[in-house]
Coordinates of C-alpha atoms in Angstrom, one line a residue:
X1 CA 0.0 0.0 0.0
X2 CA 2.8 2.5 0.9
X3 CA 4.6 1.7 -2.4
X4 CA 1.4 2.2 -4.4
X5 CA 1.0 5.7 -2.8
X6 CA 4.6 6.6 -3.6
X7 CA 4.1 5.7 -7.2
X8 CA 0.9 7.7 -7.4
X9 CA 2.6 10.8 -5.9
X10 CA 5.3 10.8 -8.6
X11 CA 3.0 10.2 -11.6
X12 CA 3.9 12.7 -14.4
X13 CA 1.5 15.4 -15.4
X14 CA 0.8 16.7 -18.9
X15 CA 2.7 19.7 -20.1
X16 CA 0.7 22.0 -22.3
X17 CA 2.2 24.1 -25.1
X18 CA 0.9 27.3 -26.5
X19 CA 1.8 29.2 -29.6
X20 CA 1.9 32.9 -30.3
X21 CA 0.1 33.9 -33.6
X22 CA 2.1 35.9 -36.1
X23 CA 2.1 39.6 -35.8
X24 CA 0.0 41.4 -38.4
X25 CA 1.8 43.3 -41.2
X26 CA 1.2 47.0 -41.4
X27 CA 1.2 48.2 -45.0
X28 CA 2.6 51.6 -43.9
X29 CA 5.7 49.9 -42.5
X30 CA 6.8 49.0 -46.0
X31 CA 8.0 52.4 -47.0
X32 CA 9.7 54.3 -44.2
X33 CA 12.9 56.3 -44.9
X34 CA 14.8 54.2 -42.4
X35 CA 14.5 50.4 -42.1
X36 CA 12.7 49.4 -38.9
X37 CA 13.9 46.6 -36.6
X38 CA 12.9 43.3 -38.1
X39 CA 10.2 41.4 -36.2
X40 CA 10.2 38.0 -37.9
X41 CA 6.9 36.1 -38.3
X42 CA 7.5 32.9 -36.5
X43 CA 5.8 30.5 -34.3
X44 CA 7.1 31.0 -30.8
X45 CA 6.4 27.9 -28.7
X46 CA 6.3 28.3 -24.9
X47 CA 7.6 25.4 -22.9
X48 CA 8.5 24.6 -19.3
X49 CA 11.9 23.4 -20.5
X50 CA 11.3 20.0 -19.0
X51 CA 9.7 16.9 -20.6
X52 CA 7.6 14.7 -18.3
X53 CA 9.1 11.4 -17.2
X54 CA 7.7 8.3 -18.7
X55 CA 5.1 6.4 -16.6
X56 CA 6.0 3.1 -15.0
X57 CA 5.2 0.1 -17.1
X58 CA 1.7 -1.2 -16.4
X59 CA 0.6 2.0 -14.7
X60 CA -2.4 3.9 -16.0
X61 CA -2.2 7.7 -15.9
X62 CA -5.2 10.0 -16.5
X63 CA -4.6 13.6 -17.6
X64 CA -6.2 16.1 -20.0
X65 CA -4.7 16.0 -23.5
X66 CA -2.5 18.9 -24.4
X67 CA -4.3 21.6 -26.6
X68 CA -3.3 21.5 -30.3
X69 CA -0.5 23.9 -31.3
X70 CA -1.5 26.9 -33.3
X71 CA 0.6 26.8 -36.4
X72 CA 0.8 30.1 -38.3
X73 CA 0.0 29.8 -41.9
X74 CA 2.7 31.1 -44.2
X75 CA 0.0 32.0 -46.8
X76 CA -1.6 34.4 -44.3
X77 CA 1.7 36.4 -44.1
X78 CA 2.1 36.3 -47.9
X79 CA -1.5 37.5 -48.4
X80 CA -1.0 40.4 -46.0
X81 CA 2.2 41.4 -47.9
X82 CA 0.4 41.0 -51.2
X83 CA -2.4 43.4 -50.1
X84 CA 0.2 45.9 -48.9
X85 CA 2.1 45.8 -52.2
X86 CA -1.1 46.2 -54.1
X87 CA -1.9 49.3 -52.1
X88 CA 1.6 50.6 -52.8
X89 CA 1.1 50.0 -56.5
X90 CA -2.2 51.8 -56.6
X91 CA -0.9 54.8 -54.6
X92 CA 2.2 55.1 -56.7
X93 CA 4.6 54.4 -53.9
X94 CA 6.0 51.6 -56.0
X95 CA 7.3 53.5 -59.0
X96 CA 6.8 52.2 -62.5
X97 CA 10.1 51.1 -64.1
X98 CA 11.9 50.8 -60.8
X99 CA 13.3 47.4 -59.7
X100 CA 12.7 46.2 -56.1
X101 CA 14.4 43.2 -54.6
X102 CA 12.5 40.7 -52.4
X103 CA 15.2 40.7 -49.6
X104 CA 15.1 44.5 -49.4
X105 CA 11.3 44.6 -49.2
X106 CA 11.4 41.7 -46.7
X107 CA 13.8 43.6 -44.4
X108 CA 11.4 46.5 -44.4
X109 CA 8.4 44.2 -43.7
X110 CA 10.4 42.5 -40.9
X111 CA 9.8 39.0 -42.5
X112 CA 11.8 36.5 -44.5
X113 CA 12.2 36.9 -48.2
X114 CA 10.1 33.9 -49.0
X115 CA 6.6 35.3 -48.5
X116 CA 7.6 38.5 -50.2
X117 CA 9.0 36.7 -53.2
X118 CA 5.8 34.6 -53.4
X119 CA 3.6 37.8 -53.3
X120 CA 5.7 39.4 -56.0
X121 CA 5.4 36.3 -58.2
X122 CA 1.6 36.6 -57.9
X123 CA 1.8 40.2 -58.9
X124 CA 3.9 39.2 -61.9
X125 CA 1.2 36.7 -62.9
X126 CA -1.3 39.6 -62.8
X127 CA 1.0 41.8 -65.0
X128 CA 1.7 44.3 -62.2
X129 CA 5.4 43.6 -62.1
X130 CA 8.0 41.9 -64.3
X131 CA 10.6 39.5 -63.1
X132 CA 14.2 40.7 -63.5
X133 CA 16.7 37.8 -63.2
X134 CA 19.2 38.1 -60.4
X135 CA 17.8 41.5 -59.4
X136 CA 14.2 41.4 -58.4
X137 CA 10.9 42.7 -59.8
X138 CA 10.3 45.8 -62.0
X139 CA 7.1 47.6 -61.7
X140 CA 5.3 47.4 -65.0
X141 CA 4.6 50.4 -67.2
X142 CA 1.3 50.8 -69.0
X143 CA 0.5 52.7 -72.2
X144 CA -2.8 54.1 -73.4
X145 CA -3.1 51.2 -75.7
X146 CA -2.9 48.8 -72.8
X147 CA -5.7 50.6 -71.1
X148 CA -7.8 50.5 -74.3
X149 CA -7.3 46.8 -74.7
X150 CA -8.1 46.0 -71.1
X151 CA -11.3 48.1 -71.4
X152 CA -12.3 46.1 -74.5
X153 CA -11.8 42.8 -72.6
X154 CA -13.8 44.0 -69.7
X155 CA -16.7 44.9 -72.0
X156 CA -16.6 41.5 -73.7
X157 CA -16.7 39.8 -70.3
X158 CA -19.2 41.9 -68.4
X159 CA -21.7 43.4 -70.9
X160 CA -23.3 40.0 -71.9
X161 CA -23.2 38.7 -68.4
X162 CA -24.9 41.8 -66.9
X163 CA -27.5 41.9 -69.6
X164 CA -28.3 38.2 -69.0
X165 CA -28.7 39.0 -65.2
X166 CA -31.0 42.0 -66.0
X167 CA -33.4 39.6 -67.7
X168 CA -33.3 36.9 -65.0
X169 CA -32.8 38.4 -61.6
X170 CA -35.6 39.8 -59.4
X171 CA -35.6 43.4 -58.2
X172 CA -34.7 42.5 -54.6
X173 CA -31.3 41.1 -55.7
X174 CA -30.2 44.5 -56.9
X175 CA -31.4 46.2 -53.7
X176 CA -28.9 44.0 -51.7
X177 CA -26.0 45.4 -53.8
X178 CA -26.9 49.0 -53.0
X179 CA -24.6 49.1 -49.9
X180 CA -21.6 48.2 -52.1
X181 CA -22.5 51.0 -54.5
X182 CA -22.7 53.4 -51.6
X183 CA -19.2 52.3 -50.4
X184 CA -17.8 53.5 -53.8
X185 CA -19.4 56.9 -53.3
X186 CA -17.9 57.3 -49.9
X187 CA -14.4 56.3 -51.1
X188 CA -14.8 58.7 -54.1
X189 CA -15.9 61.6 -51.9
X190 CA -12.7 61.1 -49.9
X191 CA -10.6 61.2 -53.1
X192 CA -8.9 57.9 -52.0
X193 CA -7.9 56.1 -55.2
X194 CA -6.8 53.0 -53.4
X195 CA -10.0 52.7 -51.4
X196 CA -12.1 53.5 -54.5
X197 CA -10.4 50.7 -56.5
X198 CA -11.1 48.2 -53.7
X199 CA -14.8 49.2 -53.4
X200 CA -15.2 49.3 -57.2
X201 CA -13.9 45.8 -57.5
X202 CA -16.2 44.6 -54.7
X203 CA -19.2 46.1 -56.4
X204 CA -18.4 44.5 -59.8
X205 CA -17.6 41.2 -58.1
X206 CA -21.0 41.3 -56.3
X207 CA -22.8 41.8 -59.6
X208 CA -21.0 39.0 -61.5
X209 CA -21.2 36.6 -58.6
X210 CA -25.0 36.4 -59.3
X211 CA -24.1 34.5 -62.5
X212 CA -22.8 31.6 -60.4
X213 CA -19.8 31.4 -62.8
X214 CA -16.7 31.4 -60.5
X215 CA -14.3 31.4 -63.4
X216 CA -15.9 34.5 -64.9
X217 CA -15.7 36.3 -61.6
X218 CA -12.0 35.4 -61.2
X219 CA -11.0 36.4 -64.7
X220 CA -13.1 39.6 -64.7
X221 CA -11.5 40.7 -61.4
X222 CA -8.0 40.0 -62.7
X223 CA -8.7 42.1 -65.8
X224 CA -10.3 44.9 -63.7
X225 CA -7.2 44.9 -61.4
X226 CA -4.9 45.3 -64.4
X227 CA -7.2 48.0 -65.8
X228 CA -7.0 50.0 -62.5
X229 CA -3.2 50.0 -62.6
X230 CA -3.2 50.7 -66.3
X231 CA -5.5 53.7 -65.8
X232 CA -3.2 55.1 -63.1
X233 CA -0.1 54.7 -65.3
X234 CA -1.5 55.7 -68.7
X235 CA -3.5 58.8 -67.7
X236 CA -3.5 61.6 -65.2
X237 CA -4.8 60.8 -61.7
X238 CA -8.6 61.1 -61.7
X239 CA -10.0 64.0 -59.9
X240 CA -12.5 63.6 -57.0
X241 CA -15.3 64.8 -59.3
X242 CA -14.4 62.1 -61.8
X243 CA -14.5 59.4 -59.2
X244 CA -17.8 60.6 -57.9
X245 CA -19.3 60.5 -61.4
X246 CA -18.0 57.0 -61.9
X247 CA -19.4 55.9 -58.5
X248 CA -22.8 57.4 -59.3
X249 CA -22.9 55.1 -62.4
X250 CA -23.1 52.2 -60.0
X251 CA -26.3 53.5 -58.4
X252 CA -27.7 54.3 -61.8
X253 CA -26.9 50.8 -63.0
X254 CA -28.7 49.2 -60.1
X255 CA -31.8 51.4 -60.9
X256 CA -31.7 50.3 -64.5
X257 CA -31.3 46.6 -63.5
X258 CA -34.2 46.9 -61.1
X259 CA -36.4 48.3 -63.9
X260 CA -35.0 45.8 -66.5
X261 CA -34.2 48.7 -68.7
X262 CA -31.8 46.8 -71.0
X263 CA -30.7 49.7 -73.2
X264 CA -29.7 51.7 -70.1
X265 CA -28.0 48.7 -68.6
X266 CA -25.8 48.2 -71.7
X267 CA -25.0 52.0 -72.0
X268 CA -24.0 52.2 -68.3
X269 CA -21.8 49.1 -68.3
X270 CA -20.0 50.0 -71.6
X271 CA -19.5 53.6 -70.5
X272 CA -18.1 52.5 -67.1
X273 CA -15.0 51.2 -68.8

């Protein structure tokens, strides 16, 4: 009996481990004049520093299982950096024709070069940057011809799709999209080109998602993203009044869709590009 009590007193207990989630990337931290101290995105696992001793053979121990470790997803870091880089492209902080290396950007982000390089590769696939061997990535230049071609592609994709929706969707579907159109008006009123581009994409995505065609939505959004960059590079920056007029077209389009006014729908969609 005394020996049994002694064994029970020395039975090992479970050691729990926790993990610290990765710190969020701040887009404004990319472009300071001086490079900030690096804060690497890593999983920091807390530990007692001592592993439990194995149980005596034949002895049953009862303890709560250790909670699962929180493993930070590398893709989440990459996606945060991707959005920060897209904002910098739209705002002009990444200068057309300039070459940026992944390690230099990574140092400013306070992360390893891998997620930065992955984000830049995605931007290259979108046509926003070009790969320069052994140097990094050059911000793409766009010409008026590029903008005209992209506008033509958008019309080919969106006009037939929106006209088909105008014939088939009930009026209440368009009412649900009005908050997205109002978001574009607010962004336009602030003169914030980056915010306007984001809200404009959200509105068009909301409309095209009603088709149920995921590939159409993805391709149209990619072309629209290229068109936004092309417009910024190939023409003067739009004035607040221009943005407001474009945003007002969203509300006018919803009214035409609600009324199933097909000529007005086609005119507004084509004129939007």
